[in-house]
XYZ file of C-alpha atoms in Angstrom:
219
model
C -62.244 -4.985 23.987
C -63.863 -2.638 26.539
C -62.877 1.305 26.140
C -61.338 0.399 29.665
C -58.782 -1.525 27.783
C -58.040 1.093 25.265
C -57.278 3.334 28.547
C -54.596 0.667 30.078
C -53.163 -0.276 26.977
C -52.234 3.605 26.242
C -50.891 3.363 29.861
C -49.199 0.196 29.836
C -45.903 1.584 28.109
C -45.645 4.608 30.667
C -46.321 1.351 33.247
C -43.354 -0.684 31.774
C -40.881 2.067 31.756
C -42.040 3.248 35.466
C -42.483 6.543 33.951
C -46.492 6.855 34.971
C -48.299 8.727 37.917
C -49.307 6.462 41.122
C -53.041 6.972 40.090
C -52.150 5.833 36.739
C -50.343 2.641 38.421
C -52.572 1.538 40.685
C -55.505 1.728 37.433
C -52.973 -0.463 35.622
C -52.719 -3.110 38.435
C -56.065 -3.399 39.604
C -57.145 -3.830 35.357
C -54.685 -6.519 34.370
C -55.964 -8.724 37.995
C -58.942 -9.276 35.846
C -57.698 -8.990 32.766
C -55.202 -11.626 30.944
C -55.228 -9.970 27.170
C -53.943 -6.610 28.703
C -51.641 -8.359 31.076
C -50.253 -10.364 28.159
C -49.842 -7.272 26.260
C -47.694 -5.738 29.486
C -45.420 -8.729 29.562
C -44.695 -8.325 25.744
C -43.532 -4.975 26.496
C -41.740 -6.124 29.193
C -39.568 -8.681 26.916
C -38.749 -5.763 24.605
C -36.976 -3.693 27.285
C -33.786 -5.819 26.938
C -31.345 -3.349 28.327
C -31.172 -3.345 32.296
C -28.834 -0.737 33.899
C -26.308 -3.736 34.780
C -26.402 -4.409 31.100
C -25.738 -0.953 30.203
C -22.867 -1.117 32.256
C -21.620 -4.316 30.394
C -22.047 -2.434 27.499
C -20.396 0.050 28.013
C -17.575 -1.745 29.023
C -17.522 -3.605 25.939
C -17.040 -0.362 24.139
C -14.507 1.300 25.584
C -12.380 -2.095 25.647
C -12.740 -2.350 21.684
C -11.834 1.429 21.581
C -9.097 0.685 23.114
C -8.120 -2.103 20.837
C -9.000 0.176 18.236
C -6.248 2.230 19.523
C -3.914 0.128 19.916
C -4.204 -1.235 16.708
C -4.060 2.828 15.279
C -1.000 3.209 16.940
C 0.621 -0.127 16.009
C -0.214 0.399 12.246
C 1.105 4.278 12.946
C 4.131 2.635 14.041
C 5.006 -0.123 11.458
C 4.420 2.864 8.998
C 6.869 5.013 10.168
C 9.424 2.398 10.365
C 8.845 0.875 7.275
C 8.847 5.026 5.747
C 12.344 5.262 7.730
C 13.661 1.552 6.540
C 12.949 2.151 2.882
C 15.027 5.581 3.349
C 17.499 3.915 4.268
C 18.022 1.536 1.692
C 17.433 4.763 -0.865
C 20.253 5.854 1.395
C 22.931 3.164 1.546
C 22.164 2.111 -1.901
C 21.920 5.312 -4.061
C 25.210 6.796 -5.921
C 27.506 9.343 -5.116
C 30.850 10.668 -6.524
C 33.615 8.554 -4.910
C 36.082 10.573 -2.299
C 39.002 11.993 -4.509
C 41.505 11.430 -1.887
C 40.325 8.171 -0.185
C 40.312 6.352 -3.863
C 43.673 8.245 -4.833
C 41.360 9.157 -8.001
C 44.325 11.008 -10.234
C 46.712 8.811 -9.417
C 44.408 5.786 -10.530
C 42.770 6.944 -12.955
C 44.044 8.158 -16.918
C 43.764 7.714 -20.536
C 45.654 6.129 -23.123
C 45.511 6.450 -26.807
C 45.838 2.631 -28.779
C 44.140 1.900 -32.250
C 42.694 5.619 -33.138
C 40.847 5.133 -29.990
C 40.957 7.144 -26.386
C 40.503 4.430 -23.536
C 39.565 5.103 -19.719
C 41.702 3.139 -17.046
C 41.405 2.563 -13.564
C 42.812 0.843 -11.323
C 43.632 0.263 -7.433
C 40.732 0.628 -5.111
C 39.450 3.292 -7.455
C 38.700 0.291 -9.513
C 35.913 -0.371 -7.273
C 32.910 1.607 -8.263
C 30.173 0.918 -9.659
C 28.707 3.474 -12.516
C 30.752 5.950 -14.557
C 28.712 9.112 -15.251
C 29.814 10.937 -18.446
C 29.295 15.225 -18.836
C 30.555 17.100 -21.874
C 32.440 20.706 -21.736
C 32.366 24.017 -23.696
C 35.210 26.400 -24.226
C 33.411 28.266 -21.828
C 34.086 25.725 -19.157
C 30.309 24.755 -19.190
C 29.050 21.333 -17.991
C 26.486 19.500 -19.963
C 23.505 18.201 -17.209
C 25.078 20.413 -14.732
C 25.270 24.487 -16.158
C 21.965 26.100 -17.653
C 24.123 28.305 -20.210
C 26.216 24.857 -21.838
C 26.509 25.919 -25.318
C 26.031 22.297 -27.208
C 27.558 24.058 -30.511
C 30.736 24.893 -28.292
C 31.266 21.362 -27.135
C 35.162 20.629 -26.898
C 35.849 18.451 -23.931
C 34.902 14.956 -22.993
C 34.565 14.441 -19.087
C 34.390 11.282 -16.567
C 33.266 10.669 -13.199
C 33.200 7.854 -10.985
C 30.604 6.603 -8.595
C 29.535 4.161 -5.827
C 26.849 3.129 -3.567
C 27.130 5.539 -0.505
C 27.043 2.180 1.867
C 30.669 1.462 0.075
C 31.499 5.101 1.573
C 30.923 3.947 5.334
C 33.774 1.222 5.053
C 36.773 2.114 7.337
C 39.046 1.482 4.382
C 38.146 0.709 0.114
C 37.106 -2.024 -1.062
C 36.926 -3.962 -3.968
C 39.204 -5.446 -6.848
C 42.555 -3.872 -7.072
C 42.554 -4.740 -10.940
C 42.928 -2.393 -13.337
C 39.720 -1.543 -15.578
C 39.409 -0.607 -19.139
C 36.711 1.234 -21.082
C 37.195 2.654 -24.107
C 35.614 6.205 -24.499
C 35.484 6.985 -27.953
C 37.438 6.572 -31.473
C 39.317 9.967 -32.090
C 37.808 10.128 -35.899
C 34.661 9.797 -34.811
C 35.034 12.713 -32.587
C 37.023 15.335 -34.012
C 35.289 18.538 -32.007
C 36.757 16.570 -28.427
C 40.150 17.752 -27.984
C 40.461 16.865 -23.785
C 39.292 14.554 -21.556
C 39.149 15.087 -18.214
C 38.146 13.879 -14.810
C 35.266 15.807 -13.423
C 35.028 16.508 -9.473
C 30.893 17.342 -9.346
C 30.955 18.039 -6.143
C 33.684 21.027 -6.599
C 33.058 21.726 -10.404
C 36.303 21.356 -11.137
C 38.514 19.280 -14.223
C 41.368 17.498 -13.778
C 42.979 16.849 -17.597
C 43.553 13.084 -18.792
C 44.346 13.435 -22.112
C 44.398 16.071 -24.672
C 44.145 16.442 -28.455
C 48.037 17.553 -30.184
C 47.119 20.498 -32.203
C 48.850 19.098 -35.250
C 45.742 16.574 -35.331
């Protein structure tokens, strides 16, 4: 290989990009008439410039159609997200508890207690009959809720209380449902719990009691 060679070859990139003086060129043409090693070595150069402006282009529109996919596909995923977020609220919605409507479930005329066999039993009955979880609280003589007043005094514990409760998706019926049957739970034996001396319906959502049954002082 002839120093002239070592010249080209230095050239020959600058030649295969286009980037080289006219001087430089012309050297690289005339050489490579003449000379097939340094001609071979230009068309290997040549092969390894794959990108052409009209494959840039192609390119380029390759990318911004998979960005836009991309995207899409962002967005859809955002989307089926959200409404799965706002579907599974719902169901927490329709399906968690709340106090049943005092007036719509006639709750003191449906509901009392009754005193058979030393024992205190809850009954219900019309549409009141229809819920679904009763949620006990106890009382103090101070009028203190167990669960539901920070200062209930569990030493001054002398009422037993009862409230009913139902899915809120029973609450968007136009009218009650369920069986019109009367229901029976019994609450406690009276020996066993000598310091209760009322029971009462409790209305949680205005704090208030509503008396079912109370102890006779001569007990």
């Amino acid at each position: 290989m002839s120093k002239n060679c070592d010249m080209i070859k230095d050239l020959l990139p600058l030649y295969a990009d286009d980037v080289c003086s006219d001087e430089s060129r012309k050297a690289v043409e005339e050489h490579i008439k003449d000379c097939p090693d340094c001609k071979s070595e230009l068309e290997k150069l040549r092969k390894n410039v794959t990108v052409s402006p009209q494959n840039d282009a192609a390119v380029f529109k390759r990318i911004k159609k998979r960005l836009r996919i991309e995207k899409l596909a962002v967005g859809l995923i955002s989307v089926l997200a959200v409404c799965g977020a706002l579907l599974m609220g719902l169901v927490y919605l329709i399906n968690d508890y709340e106090s049943m409507d005092m007036n719509k479930y006639k709750i003191l005329d449906n509901v009392s207690v009754t005193e058979r066999d030393n024992a205190l039993w809850l009954n219900v009955k019309g549409f009141a009959a229809s819920f679904d979880v009763d949620v006990p609280t106890l009382s103090d003589s101070n009028g203190k809720h167990l669960g539901i007043d920070d200062d209930f005094e569990s030493e001054k514990k002398n009422g037993y209380g009862i409230t009913l409760k139902q899915r809120r998706i029973d609450d968007f019926t136009f009218r009650p449902t369920g069986s019109l049957k009367t229901f029976e739970l019994k609450l406690f034996d009276l020996d066993e719990k000598e310091d209760m001396t009322k029971v009462f319906y409790y209305d949680d959502e205005n704090n208030k009691e509503y008396i079912l049954w109370e102890r006779d002082s001569n007990d």
